Amino acid sequence: MELHLTLIFNGLATGMLIFLLAAGLSLIFGLMSVLNFAHGALFMFGAYMGTWVYILIGGWNSPWGNLNFFVGMIAAALIGVVLGYLVERFTVRQVYGNHLRQILITTGVMLVVAELVKVFWGPNLIRVVQPEFLQGHFLVGDVRLTYYRVFIILFSTMILILLLFMLKKSKIGVVVRAGVENSQMVQALGINIRKVFTLVFIFGTMLACIGGYMWGPFQGQVNPGMGLDLMLIAFIVVAIGGLGSVAGSAIAAVLVGLSEAYMAYYFPPGSLAVNMLIMAAVLLIKPTGLLGAGR
Amino acid sequence: MLKIKDLHTHIEQFHILQGVNLEVPDNSVTVVLGRNGAGKTTTIRSVMGFYPNMSGEILFQGKSIAKLPPYTVAKQGIGYVPEDQDIFAGLTVEENMRVAMRREDDTTLERQEWLLDLFPDLREAWKRKGGHLSGGQKQMLSIARALVNETPLLLVDEPSKGLAPIMVEKVMEAMNVIRETTTILLVEQNFIMASQLGDYFYMIDEGRTVFQGEMQLLKDDEVLRKKYLGIA
């Protein structure tokens, strides 16, 4: 029983981190119909920038180590805003409505960002340690819960609740949901959907960068390949959850996280295959994904 | 209110509109008539700015709106009710109205109240999702959504399409109230509705304006109706 509770706990933490990557991707895909292959690279760049700032100001060894961790997170979020704006404005905006060009141009962005990381920080991994207040663990019964994983679950759940609240209650949230269904009609009601696209792209990139930054201490390192590894998982999550559905992405991310945790324990090489099978099964039963409305 | 001069619109390789000329006087209901595929819907979609590669002149209250993007056209004060209503199915009636509101001030909320008095069905379905509404309720919502802001001109594309006769009557009653404050350009296949609402008509055939005049002229001219609409 302890084993299963531990695996579920680990799966939840992994799933919620994947959610941070997939939520933005799902909104960008659902609203703008943009296949953003650069999303994983932006996640990785956010991880590097945040970690670089975290280490630059003293890292985990400084007396301000706990504060430094949050400064690094803010830096990752800010770089996400800047990167999101630049990528949307100068690349994605030119190829709206053309999936082939989107794949080509965002793959180009992915390669450029990956090479930039190697130029600035080298090809080797950078070790990252959790801040002191999130190190260690506590026991619930016989189940060992690490503080950092609990933090990931709580933080990501807070982001999920905020996001759902914003989408449900705010004007921009309602417009985004309407745009996911029919962006042409939103325009006919007097709303400049391009501005909404830019905002969503920036927001999605920011979430990915924060997720990337939090992934570092979770794995104990950041490396230039981390974005690519998670990109495929994120696309699987978006397909399972349904395009444009944040709640769907959260459920799918937890599902994939749990499958990752179990497979990592029982049969690590089968991890991706099981995720693919879950996706195939969900799409066979509901082609629009768990909570996708379809078009 | 609206003037269209020599409008040409291409959709992909097809030359759909090949010279539409049309004028909508203030405080009137002008009906665009024609057979299926004549170019009626393309005409009002061109006015809305959905086809940037159109040519010709479109003047709204004396200002050119040709080639403006749809959101700018809408902001000038042109409401659009599309053929298939295009209600946001995952949003409630309230949220559908909210998307359309440019300002959530007292004036807009007062307009919304007026529209809910006009379409009491919407008030009852206020918290229901768009996808769960009946065809008639969707049509009402589509019209209400287009009118929630100050709207001097309303473009309506086949409001009677697919509706039960009782619903067509309700929509017509509402349009009769709306016309008191809003100029209407109506595309309609249902000649009974068109003739009861319209002051003027334009007949479009194969992408061109082929006939125009006061509605009474068309009501009296059986030969014309038979030739262009296929009805006696």
Short mmCIF file of N, CA and C in Angstrom, two decimals, chain A residues 169-241:
data_model
loop_
_atom_site.label_atom_id
_atom_site.label_comp_id
_atom_site.label_asym_id
_atom_site.label_seq_id
_atom_site.Cartn_x
_atom_site.Cartn_y
_atom_site.Cartn_z
N LYS A 169 -14.38 33.64 -15.03
CA LYS A 169 -14.97 34.87 -14.51
C LYS A 169 -14.54 36.16 -15.23
N SER A 170 -13.31 36.22 -15.73
CA SER A 170 -12.86 37.50 -16.28
C SER A 170 -13.32 37.64 -17.72
N LYS A 171 -13.38 38.90 -18.17
CA LYS A 171 -13.82 39.16 -19.55
C LYS A 171 -12.85 38.52 -20.54
N ILE A 172 -11.55 38.69 -20.29
CA ILE A 172 -10.56 38.13 -21.22
C ILE A 172 -10.68 36.59 -21.25
N GLY A 173 -10.97 36.01 -20.09
CA GLY A 173 -11.13 34.55 -20.02
C GLY A 173 -12.30 34.09 -20.87
N VAL A 174 -13.41 34.81 -20.77
CA VAL A 174 -14.60 34.44 -21.55
C VAL A 174 -14.30 34.61 -23.05
N VAL A 175 -13.57 35.68 -23.38
CA VAL A 175 -13.21 35.91 -24.79
C VAL A 175 -12.31 34.78 -25.31
N VAL A 176 -11.35 34.36 -24.46
CA VAL A 176 -10.46 33.27 -24.87
C VAL A 176 -11.26 31.99 -25.12
N ARG A 177 -12.19 31.70 -24.21
CA ARG A 177 -13.01 30.49 -24.39
C ARG A 177 -13.86 30.58 -25.64
N ALA A 178 -14.39 31.77 -25.90
CA ALA A 178 -15.18 31.96 -27.13
C ALA A 178 -14.27 31.80 -28.35
N GLY A 179 -13.07 32.36 -28.25
CA GLY A 179 -12.12 32.29 -29.37
C GLY A 179 -11.69 30.87 -29.69
N VAL A 180 -11.58 30.04 -28.66
CA VAL A 180 -11.22 28.63 -28.88
C VAL A 180 -12.31 27.96 -29.74
N GLU A 181 -13.58 28.38 -29.53
CA GLU A 181 -14.68 27.78 -30.30
C GLU A 181 -14.77 28.37 -31.71
N ASN A 182 -14.70 29.69 -31.82
CA ASN A 182 -14.94 30.33 -33.12
C ASN A 182 -14.30 31.72 -33.14
N SER A 183 -13.05 31.77 -33.57
CA SER A 183 -12.33 33.05 -33.49
C SER A 183 -12.87 34.06 -34.50
N GLN A 184 -13.43 33.58 -35.62
CA GLN A 184 -13.96 34.51 -36.62
C GLN A 184 -15.16 35.27 -36.05
N MET A 185 -16.02 34.55 -35.32
CA MET A 185 -17.21 35.20 -34.75
C MET A 185 -16.81 36.20 -33.67
N VAL A 186 -15.76 35.86 -32.92
CA VAL A 186 -15.27 36.80 -31.89
C VAL A 186 -14.87 38.11 -32.55
N GLN A 187 -14.21 38.01 -33.70
CA GLN A 187 -13.81 39.23 -34.43
C GLN A 187 -15.03 40.01 -34.88
N ALA A 188 -16.06 39.28 -35.35
CA ALA A 188 -17.26 39.96 -35.84
C ALA A 188 -18.00 40.68 -34.71
N LEU A 189 -17.62 40.39 -33.47
CA LEU A 189 -18.24 41.08 -32.34
C LEU A 189 -17.38 42.28 -31.90
N GLY A 190 -16.34 42.57 -32.66
CA GLY A 190 -15.56 43.78 -32.39
C GLY A 190 -14.31 43.56 -31.56
N ILE A 191 -13.85 42.31 -31.49
CA ILE A 191 -12.66 42.04 -30.68
C ILE A 191 -11.49 41.69 -31.59
N ASN A 192 -10.37 42.36 -31.34
CA ASN A 192 -9.17 42.08 -32.13
C ASN A 192 -8.54 40.78 -31.63
N ILE A 193 -8.84 39.70 -32.32
CA ILE A 193 -8.41 38.38 -31.84
C ILE A 193 -6.89 38.25 -31.86
N ARG A 194 -6.22 39.00 -32.72
CA ARG A 194 -4.76 38.93 -32.78
C ARG A 194 -4.12 39.36 -31.45
N LYS A 195 -4.72 40.39 -30.85
CA LYS A 195 -4.20 40.85 -29.55
C LYS A 195 -4.39 39.75 -28.50
N VAL A 196 -5.55 39.09 -28.57
CA VAL A 196 -5.82 38.00 -27.63
C VAL A 196 -4.83 36.87 -27.88
N PHE A 197 -4.55 36.58 -29.16
CA PHE A 197 -3.57 35.54 -29.51
C PHE A 197 -2.22 35.85 -28.85
N THR A 198 -1.77 37.09 -29.01
CA THR A 198 -0.47 37.49 -28.46
C THR A 198 -0.44 37.28 -26.95
N LEU A 199 -1.52 37.72 -26.32
CA LEU A 199 -1.61 37.62 -24.86
C LEU A 199 -1.56 36.15 -24.41
N VAL A 200 -2.30 35.32 -25.11
CA VAL A 200 -2.34 33.89 -24.75
C VAL A 200 -0.98 33.25 -25.00
N PHE A 201 -0.34 33.63 -26.09
CA PHE A 201 0.98 33.06 -26.40
C PHE A 201 1.99 33.45 -25.31
N ILE A 202 1.95 34.72 -24.91
CA ILE A 202 2.85 35.19 -23.85
C ILE A 202 2.57 34.44 -22.56
N PHE A 203 1.29 34.31 -22.23
CA PHE A 203 0.91 33.64 -20.98
C PHE A 203 1.34 32.18 -21.00
N GLY A 204 1.11 31.51 -22.14
CA GLY A 204 1.48 30.10 -22.26
C GLY A 204 2.98 29.90 -22.14
N THR A 205 3.74 30.80 -22.75
CA THR A 205 5.20 30.70 -22.68
C THR A 205 5.68 30.96 -21.25
N MET A 206 5.03 31.92 -20.58
CA MET A 206 5.41 32.22 -19.20
C MET A 206 5.19 30.99 -18.30
N LEU A 207 4.04 30.34 -18.48
CA LEU A 207 3.78 29.13 -17.67
C LEU A 207 4.82 28.06 -17.95
N ALA A 208 5.19 27.90 -19.25
CA ALA A 208 6.18 26.89 -19.62
C ALA A 208 7.52 27.20 -18.97
N CYS A 209 7.90 28.49 -18.97
CA CYS A 209 9.19 28.87 -18.39
C CYS A 209 9.20 28.65 -16.87
N ILE A 210 8.09 28.95 -16.21
CA ILE A 210 8.02 28.69 -14.77
C ILE A 210 8.12 27.18 -14.52
N GLY A 211 7.39 26.42 -15.35
CA GLY A 211 7.43 24.95 -15.23
C GLY A 211 8.85 24.43 -15.44
N GLY A 212 9.54 24.98 -16.42
CA GLY A 212 10.91 24.57 -16.71
C GLY A 212 11.82 24.85 -15.53
N TYR A 213 11.65 26.03 -14.94
CA TYR A 213 12.47 26.41 -13.80
C TYR A 213 12.24 25.46 -12.63
N MET A 214 10.98 25.09 -12.40
CA MET A 214 10.67 24.20 -11.26
C MET A 214 11.12 22.77 -11.54
N TRP A 215 11.20 22.43 -12.84
CA TRP A 215 11.65 21.09 -13.22
C TRP A 215 13.10 20.86 -12.79
N GLY A 216 13.93 21.93 -12.79
CA GLY A 216 15.36 21.83 -12.47
C GLY A 216 15.62 21.21 -11.11
N PRO A 217 15.17 21.86 -10.03
CA PRO A 217 15.39 21.28 -8.70
C PRO A 217 14.70 19.92 -8.52
N PHE A 218 13.62 19.70 -9.28
CA PHE A 218 12.88 18.42 -9.22
C PHE A 218 13.78 17.28 -9.70
N GLN A 219 14.53 17.54 -10.79
CA GLN A 219 15.42 16.52 -11.35
C GLN A 219 16.86 16.66 -10.82
N GLY A 220 17.14 17.80 -10.17
CA GLY A 220 18.49 18.04 -9.67
C GLY A 220 19.43 18.62 -10.71
N GLN A 221 18.92 18.91 -11.90
CA GLN A 221 19.76 19.46 -12.97
C GLN A 221 18.90 20.03 -14.10
N VAL A 222 19.52 20.91 -14.88
CA VAL A 222 18.89 21.31 -16.15
C VAL A 222 19.86 20.92 -17.26
N ASN A 223 19.32 20.55 -18.41
CA ASN A 223 20.19 20.17 -19.53
C ASN A 223 19.54 20.56 -20.85
N PRO A 224 20.32 20.72 -21.91
CA PRO A 224 19.75 21.23 -23.17
C PRO A 224 18.71 20.30 -23.82
N GLY A 225 18.66 19.05 -23.38
CA GLY A 225 17.72 18.12 -24.00
C GLY A 225 16.38 18.04 -23.29
N MET A 226 16.23 18.73 -22.14
CA MET A 226 15.04 18.54 -21.31
C MET A 226 13.74 18.97 -21.99
N GLY A 227 13.81 20.00 -22.82
CA GLY A 227 12.60 20.49 -23.48
C GLY A 227 12.08 19.49 -24.49
N LEU A 228 13.02 18.93 -25.23
CA LEU A 228 12.64 17.98 -26.29
C LEU A 228 12.01 16.73 -25.69
N ASP A 229 12.61 16.26 -24.56
CA ASP A 229 12.08 15.06 -23.90
C ASP A 229 10.62 15.24 -23.49
N LEU A 230 10.32 16.44 -22.98
CA LEU A 230 8.98 16.65 -22.44
C LEU A 230 7.96 17.11 -23.46
N MET A 231 8.46 17.57 -24.61
CA MET A 231 7.56 18.12 -25.63
C MET A 231 6.54 17.08 -26.11
N LEU A 232 7.04 15.87 -26.37
CA LEU A 232 6.15 14.82 -26.86
C LEU A 232 5.09 14.49 -25.80
N ILE A 233 5.53 14.44 -24.54
CA ILE A 233 4.60 14.17 -23.43
C ILE A 233 3.53 15.26 -23.39
N ALA A 234 3.98 16.52 -23.58
CA ALA A 234 3.03 17.64 -23.52
C ALA A 234 1.99 17.53 -24.64
N PHE A 235 2.42 17.16 -25.83
CA PHE A 235 1.48 17.00 -26.94
C PHE A 235 0.48 15.88 -26.64
N ILE A 236 0.97 14.81 -26.01
CA ILE A 236 0.08 13.70 -25.65
C ILE A 236 -0.98 14.20 -24.65
N VAL A 237 -0.51 14.99 -23.68
CA VAL A 237 -1.43 15.54 -22.67
C VAL A 237 -2.49 16.42 -23.32
N VAL A 238 -2.06 17.27 -24.27
CA VAL A 238 -3.01 18.17 -24.94
C VAL A 238 -4.04 17.35 -25.71
N ALA A 239 -3.58 16.30 -26.39
CA ALA A 239 -4.50 15.46 -27.18
C ALA A 239 -5.48 14.73 -26.26
N ILE A 240 -4.99 14.22 -25.13
CA ILE A 240 -5.88 13.50 -24.21
C ILE A 240 -6.88 14.48 -23.58
N GLY A 241 -6.39 15.63 -23.15
CA GLY A 241 -7.25 16.59 -22.42
C GLY A 241 -8.26 17.28 -23.30
#
